[in-house]
Every structure is written in C-alpha cells, then in structure tokens.
Coordinates of C-alpha atoms and ligand atoms in Angstrom, one line a residue:
Chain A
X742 CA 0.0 0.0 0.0
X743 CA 1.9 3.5 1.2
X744 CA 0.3 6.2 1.7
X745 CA 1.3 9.2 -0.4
X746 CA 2.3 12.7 0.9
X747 CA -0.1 15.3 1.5
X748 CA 0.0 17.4 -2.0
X749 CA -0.4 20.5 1.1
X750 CA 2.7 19.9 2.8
X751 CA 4.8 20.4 -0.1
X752 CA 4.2 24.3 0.0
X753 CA 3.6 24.9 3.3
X754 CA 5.3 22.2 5.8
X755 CA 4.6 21.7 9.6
X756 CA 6.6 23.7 12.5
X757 CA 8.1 22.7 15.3
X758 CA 6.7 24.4 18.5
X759 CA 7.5 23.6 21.9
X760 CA 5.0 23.4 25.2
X761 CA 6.1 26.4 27.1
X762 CA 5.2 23.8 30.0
X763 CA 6.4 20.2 29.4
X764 CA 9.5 19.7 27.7
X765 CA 7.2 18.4 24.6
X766 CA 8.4 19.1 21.0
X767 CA 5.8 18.7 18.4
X768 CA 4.7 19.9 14.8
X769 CA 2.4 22.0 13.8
X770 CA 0.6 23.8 10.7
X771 CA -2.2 26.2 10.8
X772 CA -3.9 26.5 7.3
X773 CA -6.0 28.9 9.3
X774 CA -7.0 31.2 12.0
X775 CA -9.4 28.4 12.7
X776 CA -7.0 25.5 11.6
X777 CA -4.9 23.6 13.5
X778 CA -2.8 20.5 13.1
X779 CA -0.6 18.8 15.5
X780 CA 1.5 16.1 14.8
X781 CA 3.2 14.3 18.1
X782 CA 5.9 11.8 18.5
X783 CA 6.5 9.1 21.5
X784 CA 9.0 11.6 23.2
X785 CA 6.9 14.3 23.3
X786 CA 3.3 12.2 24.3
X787 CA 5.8 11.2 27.1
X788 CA 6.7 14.5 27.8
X789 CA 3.1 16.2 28.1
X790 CA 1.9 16.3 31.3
X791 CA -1.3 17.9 30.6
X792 CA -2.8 15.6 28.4
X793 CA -6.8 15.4 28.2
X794 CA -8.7 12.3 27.2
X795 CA -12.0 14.8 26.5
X796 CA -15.2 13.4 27.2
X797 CA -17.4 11.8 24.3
X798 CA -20.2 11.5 26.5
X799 CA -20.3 15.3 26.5
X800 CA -18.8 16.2 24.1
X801 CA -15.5 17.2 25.0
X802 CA -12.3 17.3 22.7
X803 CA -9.4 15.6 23.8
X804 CA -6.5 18.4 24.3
X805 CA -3.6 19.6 26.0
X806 CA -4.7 23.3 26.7
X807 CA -1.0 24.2 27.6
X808 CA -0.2 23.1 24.3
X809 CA -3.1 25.0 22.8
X810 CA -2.0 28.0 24.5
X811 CA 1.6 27.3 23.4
X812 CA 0.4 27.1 19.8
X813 CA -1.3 30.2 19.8
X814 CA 1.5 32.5 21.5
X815 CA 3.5 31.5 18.6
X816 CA 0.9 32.3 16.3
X817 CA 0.8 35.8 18.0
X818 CA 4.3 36.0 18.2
X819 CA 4.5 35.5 14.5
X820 CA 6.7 32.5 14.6
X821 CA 4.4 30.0 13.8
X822 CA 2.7 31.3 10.1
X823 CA -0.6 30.9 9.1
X824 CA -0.7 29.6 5.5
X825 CA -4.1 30.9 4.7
X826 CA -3.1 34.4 5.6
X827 CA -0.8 35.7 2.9
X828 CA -1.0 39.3 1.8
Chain B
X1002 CA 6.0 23.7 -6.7
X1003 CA 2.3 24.1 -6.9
X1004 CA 0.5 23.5 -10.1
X1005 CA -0.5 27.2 -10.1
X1006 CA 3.5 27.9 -10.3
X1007 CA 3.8 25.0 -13.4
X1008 CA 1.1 27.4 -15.0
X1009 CA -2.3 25.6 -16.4
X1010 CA -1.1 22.9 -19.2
X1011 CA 0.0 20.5 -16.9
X1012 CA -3.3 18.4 -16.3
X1013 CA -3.4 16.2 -13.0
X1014 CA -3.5 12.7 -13.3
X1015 CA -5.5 10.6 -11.0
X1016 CA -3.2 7.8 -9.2
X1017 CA -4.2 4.4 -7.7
X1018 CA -2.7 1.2 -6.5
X1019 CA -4.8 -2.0 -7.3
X1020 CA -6.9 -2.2 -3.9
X1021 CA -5.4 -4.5 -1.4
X1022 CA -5.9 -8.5 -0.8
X1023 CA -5.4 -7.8 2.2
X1024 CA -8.2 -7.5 4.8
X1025 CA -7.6 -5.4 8.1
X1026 CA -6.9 -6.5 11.5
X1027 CA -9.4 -6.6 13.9
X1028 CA -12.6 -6.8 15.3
X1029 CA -15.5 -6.6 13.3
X1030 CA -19.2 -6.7 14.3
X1031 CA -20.7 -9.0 12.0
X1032 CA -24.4 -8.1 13.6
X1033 CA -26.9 -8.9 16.2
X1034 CA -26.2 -11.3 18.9
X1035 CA -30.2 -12.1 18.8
X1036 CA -29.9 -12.7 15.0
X1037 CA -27.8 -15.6 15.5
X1038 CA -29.1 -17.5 18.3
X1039 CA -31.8 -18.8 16.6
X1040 CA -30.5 -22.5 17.0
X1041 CA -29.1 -22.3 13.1
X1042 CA -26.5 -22.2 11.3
X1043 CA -25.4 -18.5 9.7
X1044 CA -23.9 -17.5 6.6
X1045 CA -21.6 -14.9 6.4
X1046 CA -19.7 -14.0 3.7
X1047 CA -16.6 -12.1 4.7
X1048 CA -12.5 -11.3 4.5
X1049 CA -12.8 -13.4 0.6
X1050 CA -14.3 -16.5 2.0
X1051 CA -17.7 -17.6 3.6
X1052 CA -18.2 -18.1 8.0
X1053 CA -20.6 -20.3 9.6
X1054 CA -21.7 -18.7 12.4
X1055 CA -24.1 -20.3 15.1
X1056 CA -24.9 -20.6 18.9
X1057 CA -24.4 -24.0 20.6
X1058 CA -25.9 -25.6 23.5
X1059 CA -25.0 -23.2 26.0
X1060 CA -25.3 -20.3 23.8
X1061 CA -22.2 -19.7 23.0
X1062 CA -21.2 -18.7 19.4
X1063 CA -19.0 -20.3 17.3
X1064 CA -17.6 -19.5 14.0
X1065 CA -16.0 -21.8 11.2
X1066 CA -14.4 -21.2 8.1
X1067 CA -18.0 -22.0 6.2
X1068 CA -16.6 -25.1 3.7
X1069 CA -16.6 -28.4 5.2
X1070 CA -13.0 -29.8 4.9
X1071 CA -14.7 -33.2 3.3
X1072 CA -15.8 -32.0 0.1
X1073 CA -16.5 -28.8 0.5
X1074 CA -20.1 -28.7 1.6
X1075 CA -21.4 -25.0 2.7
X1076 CA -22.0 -25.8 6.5
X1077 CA -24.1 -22.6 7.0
X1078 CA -26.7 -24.7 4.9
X1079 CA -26.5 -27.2 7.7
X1080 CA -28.0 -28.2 11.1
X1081 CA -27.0 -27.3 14.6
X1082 CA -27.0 -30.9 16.4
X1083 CA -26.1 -30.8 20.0
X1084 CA -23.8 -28.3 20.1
X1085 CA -22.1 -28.9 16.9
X1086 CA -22.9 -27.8 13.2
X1087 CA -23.7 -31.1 10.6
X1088 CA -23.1 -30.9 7.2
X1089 CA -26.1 -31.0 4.5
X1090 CA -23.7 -33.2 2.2
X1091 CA -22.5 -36.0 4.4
X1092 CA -23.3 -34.9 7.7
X1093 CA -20.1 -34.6 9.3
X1094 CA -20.0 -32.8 12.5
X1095 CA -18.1 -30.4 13.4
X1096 CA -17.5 -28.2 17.0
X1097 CA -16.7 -24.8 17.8
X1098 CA -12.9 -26.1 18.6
X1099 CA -12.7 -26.8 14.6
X1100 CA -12.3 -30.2 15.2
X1101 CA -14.6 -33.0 13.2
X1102 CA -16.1 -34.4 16.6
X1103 CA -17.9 -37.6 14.5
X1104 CA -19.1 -39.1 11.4
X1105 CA -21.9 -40.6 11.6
X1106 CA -21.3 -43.4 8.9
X1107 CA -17.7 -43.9 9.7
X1108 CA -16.4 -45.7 12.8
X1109 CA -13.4 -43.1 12.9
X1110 CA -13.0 -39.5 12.4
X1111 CA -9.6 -39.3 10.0
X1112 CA -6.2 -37.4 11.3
X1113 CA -6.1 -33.7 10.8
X1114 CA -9.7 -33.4 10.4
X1115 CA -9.4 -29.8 11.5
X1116 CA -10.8 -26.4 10.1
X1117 CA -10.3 -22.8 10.7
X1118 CA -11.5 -21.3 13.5
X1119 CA -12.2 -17.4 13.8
X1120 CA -12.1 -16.0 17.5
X1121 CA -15.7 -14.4 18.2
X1122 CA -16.9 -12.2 21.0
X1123 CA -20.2 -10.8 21.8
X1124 CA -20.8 -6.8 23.9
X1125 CA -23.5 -4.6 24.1
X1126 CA -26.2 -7.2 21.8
X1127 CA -23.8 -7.5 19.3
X1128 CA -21.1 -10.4 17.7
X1129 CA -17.5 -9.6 17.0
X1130 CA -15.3 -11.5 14.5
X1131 CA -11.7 -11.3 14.6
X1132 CA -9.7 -10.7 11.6
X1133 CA -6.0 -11.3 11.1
X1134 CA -4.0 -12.0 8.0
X1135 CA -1.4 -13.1 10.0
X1136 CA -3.7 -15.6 12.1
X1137 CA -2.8 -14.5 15.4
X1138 CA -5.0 -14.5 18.4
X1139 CA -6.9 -11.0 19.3
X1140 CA -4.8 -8.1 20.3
X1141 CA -5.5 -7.0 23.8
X1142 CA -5.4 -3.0 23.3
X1143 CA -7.9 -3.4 20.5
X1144 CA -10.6 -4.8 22.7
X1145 CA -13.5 -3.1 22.1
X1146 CA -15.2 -0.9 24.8
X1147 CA -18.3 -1.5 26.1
X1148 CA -20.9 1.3 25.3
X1149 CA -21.6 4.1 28.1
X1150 CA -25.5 3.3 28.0
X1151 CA -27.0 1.5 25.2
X1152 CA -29.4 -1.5 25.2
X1153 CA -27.4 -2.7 28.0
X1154 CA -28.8 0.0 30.0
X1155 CA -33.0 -0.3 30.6
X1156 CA -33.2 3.6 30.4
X1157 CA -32.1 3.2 26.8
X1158 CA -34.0 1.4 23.8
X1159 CA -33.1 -1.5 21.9
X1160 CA -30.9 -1.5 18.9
X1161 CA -32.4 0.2 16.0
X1162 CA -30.3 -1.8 13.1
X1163 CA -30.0 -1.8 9.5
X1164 CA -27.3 -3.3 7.3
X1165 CA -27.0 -2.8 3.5
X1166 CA -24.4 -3.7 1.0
X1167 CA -21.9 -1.4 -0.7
X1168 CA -19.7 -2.3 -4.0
X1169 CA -16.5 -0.4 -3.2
X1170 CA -13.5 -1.1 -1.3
X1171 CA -13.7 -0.2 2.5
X1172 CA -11.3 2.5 2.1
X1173 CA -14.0 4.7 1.3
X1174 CA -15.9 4.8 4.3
X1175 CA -12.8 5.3 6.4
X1176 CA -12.0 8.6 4.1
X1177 CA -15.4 9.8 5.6
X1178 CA -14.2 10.6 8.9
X1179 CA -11.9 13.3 8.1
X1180 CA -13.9 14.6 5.4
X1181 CA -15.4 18.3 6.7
X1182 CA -16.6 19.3 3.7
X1183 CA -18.7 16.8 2.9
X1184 CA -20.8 17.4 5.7
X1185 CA -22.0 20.5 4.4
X1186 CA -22.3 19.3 0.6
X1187 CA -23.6 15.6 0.9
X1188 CA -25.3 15.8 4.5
X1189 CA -26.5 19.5 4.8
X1190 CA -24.5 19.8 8.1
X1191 CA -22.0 22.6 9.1
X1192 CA -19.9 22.0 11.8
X1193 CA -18.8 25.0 13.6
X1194 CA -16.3 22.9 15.7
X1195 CA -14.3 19.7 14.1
X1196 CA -11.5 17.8 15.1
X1197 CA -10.2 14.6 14.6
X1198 CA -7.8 12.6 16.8
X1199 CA -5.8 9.6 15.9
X1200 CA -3.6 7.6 18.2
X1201 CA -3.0 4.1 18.5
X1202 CA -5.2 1.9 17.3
X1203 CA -8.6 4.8 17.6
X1204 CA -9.7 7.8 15.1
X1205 CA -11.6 10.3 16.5
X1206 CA -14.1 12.7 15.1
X1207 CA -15.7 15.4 16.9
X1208 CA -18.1 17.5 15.9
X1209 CA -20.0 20.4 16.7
X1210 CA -22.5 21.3 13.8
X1211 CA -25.9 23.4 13.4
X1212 CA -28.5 21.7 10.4
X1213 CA -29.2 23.4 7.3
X1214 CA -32.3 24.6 7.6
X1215 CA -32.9 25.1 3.2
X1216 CA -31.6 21.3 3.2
X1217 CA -34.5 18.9 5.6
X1218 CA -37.2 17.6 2.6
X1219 CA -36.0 14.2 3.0
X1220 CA -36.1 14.6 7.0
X1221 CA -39.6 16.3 6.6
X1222 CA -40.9 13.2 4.2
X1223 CA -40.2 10.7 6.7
X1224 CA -41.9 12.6 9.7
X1225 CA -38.4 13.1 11.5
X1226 CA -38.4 15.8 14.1
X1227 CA -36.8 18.9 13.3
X1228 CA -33.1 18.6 14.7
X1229 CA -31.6 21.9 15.2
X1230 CA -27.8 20.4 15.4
X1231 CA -26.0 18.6 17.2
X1232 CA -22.8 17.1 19.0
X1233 CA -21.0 14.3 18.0
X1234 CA -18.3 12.4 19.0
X1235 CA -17.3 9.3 17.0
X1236 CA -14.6 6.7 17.5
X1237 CA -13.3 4.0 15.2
X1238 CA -11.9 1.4 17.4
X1239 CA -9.6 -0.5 15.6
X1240 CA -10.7 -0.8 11.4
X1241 CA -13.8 -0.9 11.1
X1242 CA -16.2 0.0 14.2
X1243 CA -17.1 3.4 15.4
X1244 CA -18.6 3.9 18.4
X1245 CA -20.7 7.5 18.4
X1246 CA -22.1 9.4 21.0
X1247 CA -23.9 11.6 19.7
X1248 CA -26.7 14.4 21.4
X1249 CA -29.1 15.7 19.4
X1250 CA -30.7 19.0 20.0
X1251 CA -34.2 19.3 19.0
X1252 CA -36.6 22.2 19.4
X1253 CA -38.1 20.5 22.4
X1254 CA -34.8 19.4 23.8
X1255 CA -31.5 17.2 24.4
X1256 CA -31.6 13.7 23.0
X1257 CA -28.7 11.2 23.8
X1258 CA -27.9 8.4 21.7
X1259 CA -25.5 6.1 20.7
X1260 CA -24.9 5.3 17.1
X1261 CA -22.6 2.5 16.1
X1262 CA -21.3 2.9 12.4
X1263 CA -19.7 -0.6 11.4
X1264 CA -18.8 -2.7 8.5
X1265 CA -16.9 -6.0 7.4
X1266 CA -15.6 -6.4 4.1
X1267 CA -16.7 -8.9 2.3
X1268 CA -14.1 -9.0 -0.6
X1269 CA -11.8 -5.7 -1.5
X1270 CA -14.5 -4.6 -3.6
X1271 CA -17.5 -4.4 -1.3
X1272 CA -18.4 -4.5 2.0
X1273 CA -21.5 -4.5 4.3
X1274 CA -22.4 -1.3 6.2
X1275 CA -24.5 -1.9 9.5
X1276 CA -25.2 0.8 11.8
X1277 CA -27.7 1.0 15.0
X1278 CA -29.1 3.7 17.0
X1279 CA -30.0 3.5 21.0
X1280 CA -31.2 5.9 22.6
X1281 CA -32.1 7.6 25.8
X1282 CA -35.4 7.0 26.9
X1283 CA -37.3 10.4 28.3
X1284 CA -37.6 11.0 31.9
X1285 CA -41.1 11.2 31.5
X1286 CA -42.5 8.6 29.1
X1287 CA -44.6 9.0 26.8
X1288 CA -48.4 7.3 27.6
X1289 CA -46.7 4.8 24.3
X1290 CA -44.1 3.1 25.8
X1291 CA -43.3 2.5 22.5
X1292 CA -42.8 6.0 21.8
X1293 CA -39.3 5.9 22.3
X1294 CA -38.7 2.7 19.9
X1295 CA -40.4 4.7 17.3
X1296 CA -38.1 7.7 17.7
X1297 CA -35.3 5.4 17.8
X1298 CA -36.3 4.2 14.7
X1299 CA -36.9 6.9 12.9
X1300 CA -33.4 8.5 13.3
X1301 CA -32.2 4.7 12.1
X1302 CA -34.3 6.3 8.9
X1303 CA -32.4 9.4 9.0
X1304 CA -29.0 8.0 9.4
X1305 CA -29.8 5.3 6.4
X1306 CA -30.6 8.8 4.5
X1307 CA -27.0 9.7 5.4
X1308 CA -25.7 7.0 4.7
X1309 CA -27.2 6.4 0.9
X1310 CA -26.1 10.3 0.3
X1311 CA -22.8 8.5 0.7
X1312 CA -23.4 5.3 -1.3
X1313 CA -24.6 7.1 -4.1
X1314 CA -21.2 9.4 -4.0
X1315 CA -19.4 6.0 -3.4
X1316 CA -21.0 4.1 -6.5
X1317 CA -20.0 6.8 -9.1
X1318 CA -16.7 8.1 -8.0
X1319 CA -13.2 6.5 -8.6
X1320 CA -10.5 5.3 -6.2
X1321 CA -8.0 7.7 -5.9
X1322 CA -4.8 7.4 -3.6
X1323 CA -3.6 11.0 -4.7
X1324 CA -6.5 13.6 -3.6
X1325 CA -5.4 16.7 -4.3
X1326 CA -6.6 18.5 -1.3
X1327 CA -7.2 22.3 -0.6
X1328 CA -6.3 24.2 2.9
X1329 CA -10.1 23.6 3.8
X1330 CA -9.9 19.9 3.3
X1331 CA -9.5 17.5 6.5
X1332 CA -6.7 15.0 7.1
X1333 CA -7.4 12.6 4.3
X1334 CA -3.6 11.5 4.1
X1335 CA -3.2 11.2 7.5
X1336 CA -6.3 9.2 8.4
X1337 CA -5.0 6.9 5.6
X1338 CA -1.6 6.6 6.9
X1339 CA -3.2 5.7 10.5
X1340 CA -5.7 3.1 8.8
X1341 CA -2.8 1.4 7.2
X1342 CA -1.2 0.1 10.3
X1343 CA -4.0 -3.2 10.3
X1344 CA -2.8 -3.6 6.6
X1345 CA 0.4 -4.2 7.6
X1346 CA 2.5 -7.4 9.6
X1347 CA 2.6 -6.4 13.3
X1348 CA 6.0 -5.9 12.6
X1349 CA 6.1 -3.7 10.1
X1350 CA 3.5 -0.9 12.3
X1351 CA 5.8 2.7 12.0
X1352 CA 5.5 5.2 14.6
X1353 CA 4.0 7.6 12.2
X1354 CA 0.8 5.4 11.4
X1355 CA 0.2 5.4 15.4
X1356 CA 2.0 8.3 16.8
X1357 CA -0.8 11.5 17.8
X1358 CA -2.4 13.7 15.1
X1359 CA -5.0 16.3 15.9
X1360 CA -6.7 18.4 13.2
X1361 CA -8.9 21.1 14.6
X1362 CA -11.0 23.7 13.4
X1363 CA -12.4 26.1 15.3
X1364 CA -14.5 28.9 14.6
X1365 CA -15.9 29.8 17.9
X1366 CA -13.2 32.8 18.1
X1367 CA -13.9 34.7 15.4
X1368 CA -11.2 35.9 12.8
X1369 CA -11.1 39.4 13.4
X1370 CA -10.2 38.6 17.5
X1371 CA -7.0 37.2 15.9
X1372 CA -6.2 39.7 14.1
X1373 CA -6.7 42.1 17.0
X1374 CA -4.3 40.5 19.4
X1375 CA -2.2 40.2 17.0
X1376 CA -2.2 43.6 16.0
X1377 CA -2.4 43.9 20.0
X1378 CA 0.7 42.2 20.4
X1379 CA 2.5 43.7 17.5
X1380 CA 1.9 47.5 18.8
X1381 CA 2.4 46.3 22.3
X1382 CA 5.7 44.9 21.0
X1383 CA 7.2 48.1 19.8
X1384 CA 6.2 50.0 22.5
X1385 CA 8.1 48.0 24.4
X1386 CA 10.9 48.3 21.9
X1387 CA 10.8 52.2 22.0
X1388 CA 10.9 51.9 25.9
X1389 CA 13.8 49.9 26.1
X1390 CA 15.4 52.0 23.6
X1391 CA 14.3 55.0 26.0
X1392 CA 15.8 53.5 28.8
X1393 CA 19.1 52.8 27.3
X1394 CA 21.1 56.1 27.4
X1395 CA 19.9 55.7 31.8
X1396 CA 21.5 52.1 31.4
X1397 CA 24.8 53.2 29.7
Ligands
FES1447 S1 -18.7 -32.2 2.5 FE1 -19.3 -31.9 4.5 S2 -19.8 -33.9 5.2 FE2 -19.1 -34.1 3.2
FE2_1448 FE1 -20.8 10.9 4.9

C-alpha cells in the first residue's frame, strides 16, 4: 500500500513548537485562523503532562490546553505562520 | 511547486494502487447477537471467503471457516446438532474447537480433520469477528469498549439496526471521517467545531454542527423531528467499528444516543455497512411506551438517509490514492496513513501510522479577534521596543 504525501505539505510544511510547559516538542501547521494541526511523537506524548482524554459522552475534545495556548503564542508572536493568511 | 506555479497545461492525473488483498486487522461486528441464536447455522460472507456462524448448547457462538474440509459442503446450509454444526452433504460434524467431533457413517474421524477457526466475541447485543492475515489471536489493546448506556442500559431502547451492502472497497468509508466538507455538501451539516484525533489503534471525530435549515425535505418526508444540530463524538476502534455518542438538540430538547457505524468487508470490492441507533429514553414517558422505539427508529431512517447520500457518491466516483486536497480539506492523508497500520504485519506498524495527530477547526473565536491581538501584540511589542530604547542612554 503506502500512503502518499499530503499534496499540502509540499508548499507549506509543519513547525516545530514547543510546550512552554512540558519539555514536549511537536509539529504544527495552521492553514487557518481556525486550523490547526498537531503532529506528536513518542517523546513528546511522554513529555506532556497535561494531556486530556475529552469526554465523548459530552462532548469534550481531547486536548492539552497548555499546548493549545503554546500554539497560539507562537501564532501571536508570529513564529508560527498561518498559511491561509498571505498578503 | 504548486500546479499554479507549473502554469495551467500541466493536467493532473489521478493515481491508484490496485486495492489490497489484504483485509484489516481486527474486530469486526458482524451483527446482532439475537440474529444468531436462533439455534441455526449463519452465513456470512466475509474477509474473501464464507463463515458459519451459530450458537451451541450453552449459547455460545462459534464461527467456522463455512466449507466443510470433506468436500467442501457449505456448512451454513446445515443443522446445529447438539452443540455442533452437521453438514447438508454428508453430515459430518463439526464443533466450535474446529475439530470433526464424529461421522456418523464412519467408525473413525480421520487425522487432521481440523478447520479454521475465527475468535468471536459478543458486547452490548452484538457479535465480533476477529480478523487477522497473519492468524494471530486477538490483540488486547484493540478490545472493544463496552458502550456508556446503550441496550445494556433499561433507560435506553433497543438497537435500531440496519445493514446494506456497498460495492466499493472499504477504504472509502474510512476517508469519511476526516472529510469536513462533505458534511455540508452531501449531508446539509455545518460544523462550527471539528476535530479529529488519531492515536494508536482509535480515530476520532468530533463534531459540533448546526443543520441546514434550506436542506430537511428528506427529513420532513419521513416525519423526522426537526433537529436543530448537534454534538457528536465518533470513535473507530480498531478498522472498522465506530462507536458514536452523539446528542441531538431538538426544538423541544436534548436527546442522547449512541450510534454505532460498522462494516466488514466482504471482498476488497465491497463490503456491508450496518449501523444502529440507542437511545435515551425520556424521563417522562410518553403514555406509548413504544414511543421511544419509534423515535429510535426513525433517526435509524435518518441516518440510512445519510448513509445512501454517501453510497450514491461512493458508487460513481473513482479510487484515488492522490487527492489533491485544498487548505479547507481534513486529514485525508493522514487518516490513511493511520488506517494502514491493520494492513500491515505487526512488525512492520511505523511510529508515524500510530504516533498523535490532531486536526482542529475552530470557529468559535472569530477571525477578526485574531487579528486584534495580533495587532495587539505587535503595537504592544514596539512599544516596548521604544521603551527599552528609551531607557538605554539611563542604562549606559
Ligand atoms: S462435504 Fe461436508 S460432510 Fe461431506
Ligand atoms: Fe458521509
């Protein structure tokens, strides 16, 4: 089989960004204000200590919040891009 | 570089991969426990070959490869006698352990008269079937959960089940999971919160969606009730059965149910979609007890008009392993790189087909807040700047 890379990537690859909490390392692309994706490894699901199962029963994502906020500082700080925003 | 870059002669050429022999790993719900506990034998026709299924004297249920290793009689055309299944051609007998326990004309059973066995499980009303090309036993973290209310629960109705058969590989209905858009343009929903998780053997989708309200005739025509939205959050444990819990909120209220979206293929090019609805009875009942049966059954009705939306989609469009995919689009590529690790040898399982992905999208905060703290940021940033730069001659 093999799965074949993401034609999306090939532009506009993933980031690294690091948990300002845990010492978690992980990859992430925004193709929006509203998108975002995370990619982990072992080392850094090890690493997060902040980890959230959700809830399906109501409704809850699964999430590391410190991560989320992580994420978004870099957005702010203009380190992590946000492909869908090019002037 | 992007197509736009190569400028507009180049044309795109779909790509695909004969579909594979292969069948995935895992459990798969092959129905109804009360289905097959009927005291006969039960044809299934599943993973390229054909399963005898049936229920012997204490109930348990047994599965057998579904040709008799004599001359190939179809045992699910049999009898159950005692607590073994008997032949229609000769009337061999043959137990749940795969072994040929007698023959009734011969004085002695031969050596190796042996068949396939298929480990089977039954949770929550329903019968598992384990699936593994490389014929080991079940895998302990792929156990399937048992449902958080249900028909197991008396507060919840029954299952409301329907099965139907689709011509296309499997594949397909995997691809659904991650597929955002489609909600709107097949299924009239639009999700103002998505995400999907996948880790280990388990691919979440949760979703947050309001109905479109120019988009409910086929709702209307059946005599649903008019669902304003609602959250949903769906689990594929293992390849091939999802687990939903999903709340429905209706003009008069909060429904909960649980939706189970399953399938087994049958050969790579089709396989057979069941799916089953329980749901929440209402504190106060109705004066019909049956009331809440009929709802129940009635959002089976709706959920089979989801379902054919995608059939229909299914049954016209191609295979393709190259989807060229637009910054809107979900994680098609990565839900297929997660799906592949029950294609594979145990062995051959990669970090990256089980490692954590999350795809989210969120609308809740709305673009222009962005765009204000960042704006925020950036002025509050060079302020900073020019004080620092104030203070420095003090510093020096
Ligand atoms: S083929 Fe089954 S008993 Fe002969
Ligand atoms: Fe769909």
């Amino acid at each position: 089989m093999g799965v074949r890379p993401d034609n999306r990537l090939a532009d506009a690859p993933m980031h690294p960004v690091a948990c300002a909490s845990c010492a978690g390392r992980v990859l992430v692309r925004k193709a929006s204000w509203h998108q975002t994706s995370v990619q982990w490894t072992d080392e850094a699901q090890a690493a997060c200590t902040s980890w959230s199962p959700g809830s399906a029963v109501l409704g809850f994502p699964p999430v590391c919040d410190r991560l989320r906020t992580s994420i978004a500082d870099a957005v702010l700080d203009g380190t992590l891009p946000v492909v869908g925003d090019e002037q | 570089m992007s197509d736009a870059q190569t400028g507009t002669t180049e044309v795109r050429h779909i790509k695909h991969e004969a579909v594979p022999t292969r069948f995935a790993r895992g459990w798969h719900c092959i129905g109804l426990e009360k289905d097959f506990k009927d005291g006969k034998p039960h044809s299934i026709e599943a993973f390229g070959t054909k399963l005898v299924v049936w229920a012997d004297s204490q109930g348990e249920l047994k599965v057998l490869d579904g040709y008799c290793r004599h001359m190939g009689g179809d045992l699910s055309q049999g009898t159950v006698k005692g607590d073994e299944v008997a032949c229609p051609f000769h009337d061999w007998r043959w137990g749940g352990d795969g072994r040929c326990k007698q023959i009734p004309y011969s004085r002695r059973v031969p050596l190796r008269a042996r068949t396939r066995t298929w480990h089977a499980m039954t949770q929550d009303g329903m019968v598992f079937v384990w699936h593994d090309h490389e014929g080991n036993p079940p895998i302990a973290e792929q156990a399937i959960p048992a449902i958080e209310g249900g028909p197991s629960d008396p507060t919840w109705t029954d299952w409301a089940w329907a099965q139907t058969v689709v011509d296309t590989n499997c594949r397909e209905i995997i691809d659904n999971v991650v597929d955002m858009a489609h909600f709107f343009y097949v299924h009239h929903a639009f999700p103002t919160y998505f995400k999907n998780t996948f880790e280990g053997h388990t691919a979440t989708q949760l979703q947050k969606g309001v109905n479109r309200d120019d988009m409910r005739p086929a709702e209307v025509a059946i005599g649903a009730p008019k669902r304003l939205g609602n959250t949903s959050v769906a689990t594929y444990h293992g390849p091939s059965f999802m687990i939903d819990d999903l709340i429905y909120h209706y003009e008069h209220g909060d429904t909960r149910t649980v939706l189970i979206n399953c399938h087994y293929p049958i050969d790579e090019n089709s396989f057979v979609l069941m799916y089953g609805i329980s749901m929440q009875r209402p504190e106060v009942e109705d004066d019909d007890p049956a009331a809440a049966e009929a709802l129940a059954a009635k959002m089976v009705a709706t959920v089979r008009l989801g379902f054919e939306q995608d059939v229909e989609i299914w049954r016209n469009k191609t295979r393709i392993d190259n989807p060229l995919l637009c910054e809107e689009d979900g994680p098609v590529y990565q839900v297929r790189r997660w799906y592949e690790q029950f294609y594979v040898d145990v062995a051959d399982v990669r970090a990256e087909m089980t490692d954590r992905f999350e795809f989210e999208l969120d609308t809740a905060k709305p673009i222009e807040a962005w765009q204000r703290e960042v704006d925020e940021n950036v002025a509050r940033r060079a302020a900073e700047a020019a004080e620092a730069a104030a203070l420095q001659p003090q510093d020096a």
